[in-house]
Coordinates of C-alpha atoms and ligand atoms in Angstrom, one line a residue:
M2 CA 0.0 0.0 0.0
N3 CA 1.4 3.4 -1.0
Y4 CA 0.9 6.4 1.2
W5 CA 2.0 10.0 0.6
N6 CA 2.3 10.9 4.2
K7 CA 2.0 7.7 6.3
Y8 CA 2.4 9.5 9.6
C9 CA -0.6 11.8 9.0
E10 CA -2.7 9.4 7.1
C11 CA -2.4 6.5 9.6
M12 CA -2.2 8.4 12.9
E13 CA -3.8 6.7 15.9
R14 CA -7.4 8.1 16.4
E15 CA -6.6 9.4 19.8
E16 CA -3.6 11.4 18.6
L17 CA -5.5 12.6 15.6
E18 CA -8.4 13.9 17.7
K19 CA -6.0 15.7 20.0
L20 CA -4.5 17.4 17.0
Q21 CA -7.9 18.3 15.7
S22 CA -8.8 19.9 19.0
E23 CA -5.6 21.9 19.1
R24 CA -6.1 23.1 15.6
L25 CA -9.8 23.9 16.1
I26 CA -8.9 26.1 19.1
E27 CA -6.5 28.0 16.9
A28 CA -9.0 28.2 14.0
V29 CA -11.7 29.6 16.2
E30 CA -9.3 32.3 17.5
R31 CA -8.3 33.1 14.0
V32 CA -11.9 33.7 12.8
Y33 CA -12.9 35.5 16.0
Y34 CA -10.1 38.1 15.7
N35 CA -10.0 38.4 11.9
V36 CA -13.4 37.8 10.5
P37 CA -16.0 40.3 11.8
Y38 CA -18.8 38.1 10.5
Y39 CA -17.8 35.3 12.9
R40 CA -16.9 37.7 15.8
N41 CA -20.4 39.2 15.7
L42 CA -22.1 35.9 15.5
M43 CA -20.1 34.5 18.4
Q44 CA -20.8 37.6 20.4
E45 CA -24.5 37.3 19.8
K46 CA -24.3 33.8 21.1
G47 CA -22.3 34.9 24.1
L48 CA -19.3 32.8 23.0
M49 CA -15.7 33.6 23.4
P50 CA -12.8 31.8 21.8
E51 CA -11.8 30.4 25.2
D52 CA -15.2 28.6 25.4
I53 CA -14.0 26.2 22.7
K54 CA -11.7 23.8 24.4
G55 CA -11.6 21.1 21.8
R56 CA -13.6 19.2 19.2
E57 CA -16.2 18.2 21.8
D58 CA -17.3 21.9 21.8
L59 CA -17.7 22.1 18.1
N60 CA -21.5 22.1 18.2
K61 CA -21.5 25.3 20.3
L62 CA -20.4 27.1 17.1
P63 CA -22.7 28.5 14.5
F64 CA -23.1 27.0 11.0
T65 CA -22.0 28.7 7.9
T66 CA -24.0 28.5 4.6
K67 CA -23.4 29.3 1.0
D68 CA -25.8 32.2 1.4
D69 CA -23.7 33.6 4.3
L70 CA -20.6 33.6 1.9
R71 CA -22.7 35.2 -0.8
E72 CA -24.0 38.0 1.4
N73 CA -20.4 38.8 2.3
Y74 CA -19.3 38.9 -1.4
P75 CA -16.6 39.1 -2.4
Y76 CA -14.0 39.2 0.4
G77 CA -16.0 39.4 3.6
F78 CA -15.0 36.0 4.9
F79 CA -11.2 36.5 4.2
A80 CA -9.2 36.3 7.4
V81 CA -6.1 37.9 6.0
P82 CA -5.4 41.0 4.0
L83 CA -5.6 40.6 0.3
S84 CA -1.8 41.2 0.1
E85 CA -1.5 37.7 1.8
I86 CA -3.8 36.0 -0.8
V87 CA -1.9 34.4 -3.7
R88 CA -4.9 32.7 -5.4
I89 CA -8.6 33.3 -5.9
H90 CA -11.1 30.7 -7.0
A91 CA -14.9 30.9 -7.3
S92 CA -17.9 28.6 -7.7
S93 CA -21.5 29.1 -8.6
G94 CA -23.8 30.8 -6.1
T95 CA -27.5 30.6 -6.1
T96 CA -27.8 33.9 -7.9
G97 CA -25.6 35.7 -10.4
K98 CA -22.7 36.2 -7.9
P99 CA -20.3 33.4 -7.4
T100 CA -18.8 32.3 -4.0
V101 CA -15.3 33.6 -3.8
V102 CA -12.4 31.8 -2.0
G103 CA -8.9 32.9 -1.4
Y104 CA -5.7 31.0 -0.6
T105 CA -2.5 32.1 1.2
R106 CA 0.8 30.7 0.1
R107 CA 0.5 28.2 3.0
D108 CA -3.0 27.2 2.0
I109 CA -1.7 26.4 -1.5
S110 CA 1.1 24.4 0.0
I111 CA -1.3 22.4 2.2
W112 CA -3.7 21.9 -0.7
S113 CA -0.9 20.5 -2.9
E114 CA 0.0 18.2 -0.1
L115 CA -3.6 17.0 0.3
M116 CA -3.9 16.5 -3.5
A117 CA -0.6 14.5 -3.5
R118 CA -2.2 12.3 -0.9
T119 CA -5.4 12.0 -2.9
L120 CA -3.5 11.0 -6.0
T121 CA -1.4 8.5 -4.1
C122 CA -4.5 7.1 -2.4
G123 CA -5.9 6.5 -5.9
G124 CA -2.9 4.7 -7.2
A125 CA -0.7 7.4 -8.7
T126 CA 3.1 7.6 -8.1
K127 CA 5.9 9.9 -9.1
D128 CA 6.3 7.7 -12.2
S129 CA 2.7 8.4 -13.4
V130 CA 1.9 10.5 -16.4
I131 CA -1.2 12.5 -15.2
Q132 CA -3.5 14.0 -17.7
V133 CA -5.5 16.8 -16.0
A134 CA -8.7 17.1 -17.9
Y135 CA -10.6 18.9 -15.2
G136 CA -11.2 22.5 -16.2
Y137 CA -8.5 25.1 -15.4
G138 CA -9.6 28.5 -14.2
L139 CA -11.9 29.6 -11.4
F140 CA -13.0 26.0 -10.9
T141 CA -10.7 24.3 -8.4
G142 CA -10.5 21.0 -10.2
G143 CA -7.8 21.7 -12.8
L144 CA -5.3 23.7 -10.7
G145 CA -6.0 21.6 -7.6
V146 CA -5.0 18.3 -9.2
H147 CA -2.2 20.0 -11.1
Y148 CA -0.4 21.3 -8.0
G149 CA -0.9 17.9 -6.2
A150 CA 0.5 16.0 -9.2
E151 CA 3.5 18.3 -9.3
R152 CA 4.0 17.9 -5.6
L153 CA 3.9 14.1 -6.1
G154 CA 6.6 14.4 -8.7
A155 CA 4.5 12.9 -11.5
S156 CA 4.6 14.2 -15.1
V157 CA 1.6 16.5 -15.5
I158 CA -0.2 17.2 -18.8
P159 CA -2.3 20.3 -18.1
I160 CA -4.7 19.9 -21.0
S161 CA -7.9 21.0 -19.2
G162 CA -11.3 19.8 -20.4
G163 CA -12.7 19.7 -23.9
N164 CA -11.1 19.1 -27.3
T165 CA -11.7 15.5 -26.8
K166 CA -10.2 14.0 -30.0
R167 CA -6.9 15.9 -29.4
Q168 CA -7.1 14.9 -25.7
I169 CA -7.3 11.2 -26.8
M170 CA -4.5 11.6 -29.4
L171 CA -2.2 13.1 -26.7
M172 CA -3.2 10.5 -24.2
K173 CA -2.0 7.8 -26.6
D174 CA 1.1 9.5 -27.8
F175 CA 2.3 10.8 -24.3
G176 CA 1.5 7.5 -22.6
T177 CA -0.9 8.9 -20.0
T178 CA -1.3 6.5 -17.1
V179 CA -3.7 8.5 -14.9
L180 CA -6.7 10.4 -16.2
A181 CA -8.2 13.1 -13.9
C182 CA -11.6 14.5 -14.9
T183 CA -15.3 14.2 -14.1
P184 CA -16.8 10.8 -14.4
S185 CA -19.1 11.9 -17.1
Y186 CA -16.2 13.3 -19.1
A187 CA -14.3 10.0 -18.6
L188 CA -17.2 8.2 -20.2
Y189 CA -17.4 10.6 -23.0
I190 CA -13.7 10.1 -23.7
A191 CA -14.2 6.3 -23.7
E192 CA -17.0 6.7 -26.3
T193 CA -15.0 9.0 -28.5
M194 CA -12.1 6.5 -28.4
A195 CA -14.4 3.9 -29.7
E196 CA -15.6 6.2 -32.5
M197 CA -12.0 6.8 -33.4
N198 CA -11.6 3.0 -33.7
L199 CA -9.1 3.0 -30.8
R200 CA -9.1 0.1 -28.3
K201 CA -8.2 0.4 -24.6
D202 CA -5.0 -1.6 -25.3
D203 CA -3.8 1.2 -27.4
F204 CA -3.3 3.2 -24.2
K205 CA -1.3 2.9 -21.0
L206 CA -4.1 4.2 -18.8
K207 CA -4.3 2.6 -15.3
Y208 CA -6.2 4.9 -13.0
G209 CA -9.0 7.5 -13.2
I210 CA -9.1 10.1 -10.4
L211 CA -12.7 11.2 -10.9
G212 CA -15.0 13.5 -9.0
A213 CA -16.7 16.9 -8.8
E214 CA -20.2 15.3 -9.5
P215 CA -22.3 12.4 -8.2
W216 CA -21.9 9.1 -9.9
T217 CA -23.1 5.6 -9.3
E218 CA -21.3 2.3 -8.9
G219 CA -22.9 1.3 -12.3
L220 CA -21.2 4.3 -14.0
R221 CA -17.9 3.3 -12.3
Q222 CA -18.1 -0.2 -13.7
E223 CA -18.8 1.1 -17.1
I224 CA -15.8 3.5 -17.0
E225 CA -13.5 0.9 -15.6
E226 CA -14.5 -1.6 -18.3
K227 CA -14.4 0.8 -21.2
L228 CA -11.1 2.5 -20.3
G229 CA -9.5 -0.6 -18.7
I230 CA -8.7 1.4 -15.5
V231 CA -9.4 1.5 -11.8
A232 CA -11.7 4.5 -11.2
I233 CA -11.4 6.3 -7.9
D234 CA -13.9 8.8 -6.5
I235 CA -12.6 12.1 -5.1
Y236 CA -14.7 14.7 -3.3
G237 CA -14.3 18.3 -2.4
L238 CA -15.8 21.7 -2.6
S239 CA -14.4 25.2 -3.2
E240 CA -15.6 26.6 0.1
I241 CA -13.5 24.0 2.0
I242 CA -10.5 23.9 -0.3
G243 CA -11.5 22.3 -3.6
P244 CA -10.7 18.7 -4.4
G245 CA -8.6 17.2 -1.6
V246 CA -11.2 17.1 1.1
A247 CA -11.8 13.3 0.7
S248 CA -10.8 10.5 -1.6
E249 CA -11.2 6.8 -2.0
C250 CA -8.4 4.4 -1.5
L251 CA -8.0 1.3 -3.8
Y252 CA -10.5 -0.6 -1.6
K253 CA -13.2 1.7 -2.8
T254 CA -15.3 1.5 0.3
G255 CA -15.9 5.1 1.1
L256 CA -13.8 8.3 0.9
H257 CA -11.1 9.0 3.5
I258 CA -11.6 12.6 4.8
N259 CA -8.4 14.5 5.4
E260 CA -9.3 14.8 9.1
D261 CA -6.1 16.5 10.2
H262 CA -7.3 19.5 8.2
F263 CA -11.1 19.2 8.2
I264 CA -13.5 18.1 10.9
P265 CA -16.6 16.5 9.5
E266 CA -20.0 16.2 11.1
I267 CA -23.3 14.8 9.9
I268 CA -26.4 16.8 10.8
D269 CA -30.1 16.5 10.3
P270 CA -30.7 19.1 7.5
A271 CA -34.1 20.1 9.0
T272 CA -33.1 20.6 12.6
G273 CA -29.3 21.1 12.5
E274 CA -28.9 18.4 15.2
V275 CA -25.7 16.4 15.0
L276 CA -26.6 12.8 14.2
P277 CA -24.9 9.6 15.6
D278 CA -22.1 7.9 13.7
G279 CA -23.3 6.0 10.7
S280 CA -26.5 8.0 10.1
E281 CA -27.2 9.5 6.8
G282 CA -27.6 13.3 6.8
E283 CA -26.0 16.6 5.6
L284 CA -22.2 16.7 5.6
V285 CA -20.7 19.7 7.5
F286 CA -17.0 20.6 7.5
T287 CA -14.9 22.9 9.7
T288 CA -11.5 23.8 8.3
I289 CA -8.9 23.8 11.0
T290 CA -5.7 24.9 9.2
K291 CA -6.9 27.3 6.5
E292 CA -5.7 30.8 6.6
G293 CA -7.2 32.6 3.7
I294 CA -10.9 31.7 4.3
P295 CA -11.3 29.5 7.3
V296 CA -14.9 28.3 7.6
I297 CA -16.7 27.0 10.6
R298 CA -19.3 24.3 10.3
Y299 CA -19.9 24.8 6.6
R300 CA -23.2 23.2 5.5
T301 CA -22.3 21.4 2.2
R302 CA -25.9 20.4 1.4
D303 CA -24.4 17.0 0.3
I304 CA -25.9 13.9 1.8
S305 CA -23.6 11.2 3.1
S306 CA -22.7 9.3 6.3
L307 CA -19.5 8.7 8.2
N308 CA -17.9 5.4 8.9
Y309 CA -15.2 5.2 11.6
E310 CA -14.5 1.5 11.2
P311 CA -10.8 0.8 10.4
C312 CA -10.1 0.5 6.6
P313 CA -8.0 -2.4 5.3
C314 CA -5.7 0.2 3.6
G315 CA -4.4 1.2 7.1
R316 CA -5.5 4.8 6.9
T317 CA -7.2 5.9 10.1
H318 CA -9.1 8.8 8.7
V319 CA -12.9 8.5 8.7
R320 CA -14.6 7.4 5.5
M321 CA -17.6 9.3 4.1
Q322 CA -20.0 7.3 2.0
K323 CA -20.2 8.3 -1.7
V324 CA -22.4 11.3 -1.9
V325 CA -26.0 10.2 -2.4
G326 CA -27.7 13.5 -3.2
R327 CA -28.2 17.1 -2.1
T328 CA -30.6 18.8 0.2
D329 CA -31.0 21.8 -2.2
D330 CA -31.8 22.2 -5.9
M331 CA -28.2 22.5 -7.1
L332 CA -27.7 20.5 -10.3
I333 CA -24.3 19.3 -11.5
I334 CA -24.1 19.2 -15.3
R335 CA -20.8 18.0 -16.8
G336 CA -19.2 19.0 -13.5
V337 CA -20.6 22.5 -13.6
N338 CA -22.7 23.5 -10.6
V339 CA -26.0 25.1 -11.7
F340 CA -28.8 26.5 -9.6
P341 CA -32.1 26.9 -11.5
S342 CA -32.3 30.3 -10.0
Q343 CA -29.2 31.4 -11.9
I344 CA -30.9 30.5 -15.2
E345 CA -34.1 32.3 -14.0
S346 CA -32.2 35.5 -13.4
I347 CA -30.5 35.3 -16.8
L348 CA -34.0 34.9 -18.4
I349 CA -35.4 37.8 -16.4
D350 CA -32.5 40.0 -17.4
I351 CA -33.0 39.3 -21.0
G352 CA -36.7 40.0 -20.5
E353 CA -38.2 38.9 -23.8
T354 CA -39.6 35.7 -22.5
E355 CA -42.6 34.7 -20.3
P356 CA -41.7 33.7 -16.7
H357 CA -42.2 30.0 -17.5
Y358 CA -39.2 27.8 -18.0
L359 CA -38.2 24.2 -17.6
L360 CA -34.8 22.7 -17.4
V361 CA -34.6 19.3 -19.0
I362 CA -31.5 17.3 -18.2
D363 CA -30.7 14.1 -20.0
R364 CA -27.8 11.9 -20.6
V365 CA -27.2 11.7 -24.3
G366 CA -24.5 9.1 -25.1
N367 CA -23.3 9.4 -21.5
M368 CA -22.9 13.1 -21.7
D369 CA -25.1 15.3 -19.6
N370 CA -27.2 17.7 -21.7
L371 CA -29.2 20.6 -20.5
E372 CA -32.1 21.8 -22.5
V373 CA -33.7 25.1 -21.4
W374 CA -37.3 25.4 -22.5
V375 CA -38.7 28.9 -22.3
E376 CA -42.1 30.2 -23.2
V377 CA -42.3 33.2 -25.4
S378 CA -45.3 35.5 -26.0
E379 CA -47.9 34.7 -28.7
K380 CA -46.8 37.8 -30.6
L381 CA -43.1 36.8 -30.7
F382 CA -44.0 33.3 -31.6
S383 CA -46.0 34.5 -34.6
D384 CA -43.2 36.9 -35.6
E385 CA -40.5 36.2 -38.1
V386 CA -38.4 33.1 -37.5
R387 CA -35.3 35.2 -37.5
K388 CA -36.3 37.1 -34.4
L389 CA -36.9 33.8 -32.5
E390 CA -33.6 32.4 -33.7
E391 CA -31.8 35.6 -32.5
L392 CA -33.4 35.3 -29.1
N393 CA -32.6 31.7 -28.9
R394 CA -28.9 32.5 -29.6
R395 CA -28.9 35.3 -27.1
I396 CA -30.2 33.1 -24.2
A397 CA -27.7 30.3 -25.0
H398 CA -24.9 32.8 -25.2
E399 CA -25.8 34.5 -21.9
I400 CA -26.0 31.1 -20.2
Q401 CA -22.7 30.1 -21.7
S402 CA -20.9 33.2 -20.6
T403 CA -22.4 33.3 -17.1
L404 CA -22.2 29.7 -16.2
G405 CA -19.6 28.4 -18.7
L406 CA -22.0 25.7 -19.8
T407 CA -23.2 25.1 -23.4
V408 CA -27.0 24.5 -23.4
R409 CA -29.7 24.0 -25.9
V410 CA -32.5 26.5 -25.8
K411 CA -35.9 25.6 -27.0
L412 CA -38.4 28.5 -27.3
V413 CA -41.9 27.2 -26.9
E414 CA -45.4 28.5 -27.4
P415 CA -47.3 30.0 -24.5
K416 CA -48.8 27.4 -22.1
T417 CA -46.7 24.6 -23.4
I418 CA -45.0 24.1 -20.0
E419 CA -47.2 22.4 -17.6
R420 CA -48.4 24.6 -14.7
S421 CA -48.2 23.1 -11.3
Q422 CA -50.7 23.4 -8.5
G423 CA -48.1 23.7 -5.8
K424 CA -44.4 24.4 -6.1
A425 CA -43.4 25.0 -9.7
V426 CA -41.5 22.1 -11.2
R427 CA -38.6 23.7 -12.9
V428 CA -36.4 20.7 -13.5
I429 CA -36.9 17.3 -15.1
D430 CA -33.8 15.2 -14.6
R431 CA -33.9 12.2 -16.8
R432 CA -30.4 11.0 -15.9
K433 CA -31.7 9.0 -13.0
Ligands
DLL673 O1 -16.3 20.2 -7.5 C1 -14.2 20.4 -6.4 C2 -13.7 19.1 -7.0 C3 -13.0 19.2 -8.2 C4 -14.0 17.9 -6.5 C5 -12.5 18.1 -8.8 C6 -13.5 16.7 -7.1 C7 -12.7 16.8 -8.2 P1 -17.3 22.8 -6.5 O2 -17.3 23.3 -7.9 O3 -17.3 23.9 -5.4 O4 -16.0 22.0 -6.2 O5 -18.5 21.8 -6.2 C8 -18.7 21.2 -5.0 O6 -19.7 19.3 -6.1 O7 -20.7 20.2 -2.8 C9 -20.8 18.3 -4.3 O8 -22.2 18.5 -4.5 C10 -20.2 18.0 -5.7 N1 -19.1 17.0 -5.7 C11 -17.8 17.2 -5.7 N2 -17.2 16.0 -5.7 C12 -18.1 15.1 -5.7 C13 -18.1 13.6 -5.7 C14 -15.6 20.8 -6.8 N3 -17.0 12.9 -5.7 C15 -19.9 20.3 -5.1 N4 -19.3 13.0 -5.7 C16 -20.0 19.5 -3.8 C17 -20.5 13.7 -5.6 C18 -19.4 15.7 -5.7 N5 -20.6 15.0 -5.7

């Protein structure tokens, strides 16, 4: 069994929990003195940093939500001056504004370390040739894996997502052994290979380091079979660090959370109550070493459970069950996080449509496809085709430039979209 940092990854639980407590105390001090948002909230609750004596006091602290981050857009949660921040990433928010996260030099170094662990956990070594086909840019996937792969000492191909045929040609010519991308893109790559009359034996691929979206065991088997690889699930979110929060080992029985940096909890999403080990609920994380944007009890909205049983791989860090769903309406389409409300505000801004829309998501040849149906007025519908085409293009273009997602827009006649008696049904997800 390969470890990147055996000492940290296989630490006795007692020692690990002691370390978590020490780090939590420091983190609480850091946010109290440097982030007015947390200081105010703690003062309102009559809490001083000294009241937190260890991880057993975690549940005295308030939760943080994506909305809290958004309301303090862009830098309200930063705990250091901007001059200490060396990198900024962002992820989708529920409205037009993204959630912004900043990293100090030390944060980047820890992130690289955690990604080197993640890659090693999933079978990569310094001899690997790692093709990073996660998107580079504000999304944390590309650069997160990139820095980890360099820290590991592997050979990194920073190709980013897209351009699939060229991707495949380079994968073959460069002798890529590890593919890092979303599971849906891995499958798309496999299909494109088949269309190009290439067989899996034409490649040197061994492992897939896949994540950023939910995927089933069935999809894993298909990817493993079609690409001839071992496919590993990795999990993370921008607000916590990006990828590098948790990853499967080669036993594939849950994802080890990097507990020396993040303390996980499972809560009842309705009441906020902490649930006993093994229960399914909403995953919550507290970052205990982050400097740029430390977060306390961040509600991920992801549903999972925690398993503290020892893992045959020897790592002692708790395993989270593969994410089974979300408590909110966030959709993940080809790895891009999308809230229906974002599309709604784009449509409202454009203003030439009726306020009735429907998002239809399907998996066409294993690629997620989003079709946006929008009703237009009777008048517009009877107007020239050219006008409709122009509107269609504008909506698709606005969505592409705001969300970075290519969608198909279908303008429909008034009253085409079924009206609901209760809550509006805005999404039909046919992927399930
Ligand atoms: O998706 C970070 C990441 C990049 C993870 C590359 C893994 C690989 P965000 O864009 O902030 O960050 O999206 C975070 O994506 O709350 C989950 O809902 C979902 N998600 C991420 N990984 C998984 C996974 C990155 N392995 C949101 N399984 C999270 C299921 C996942 N859902």
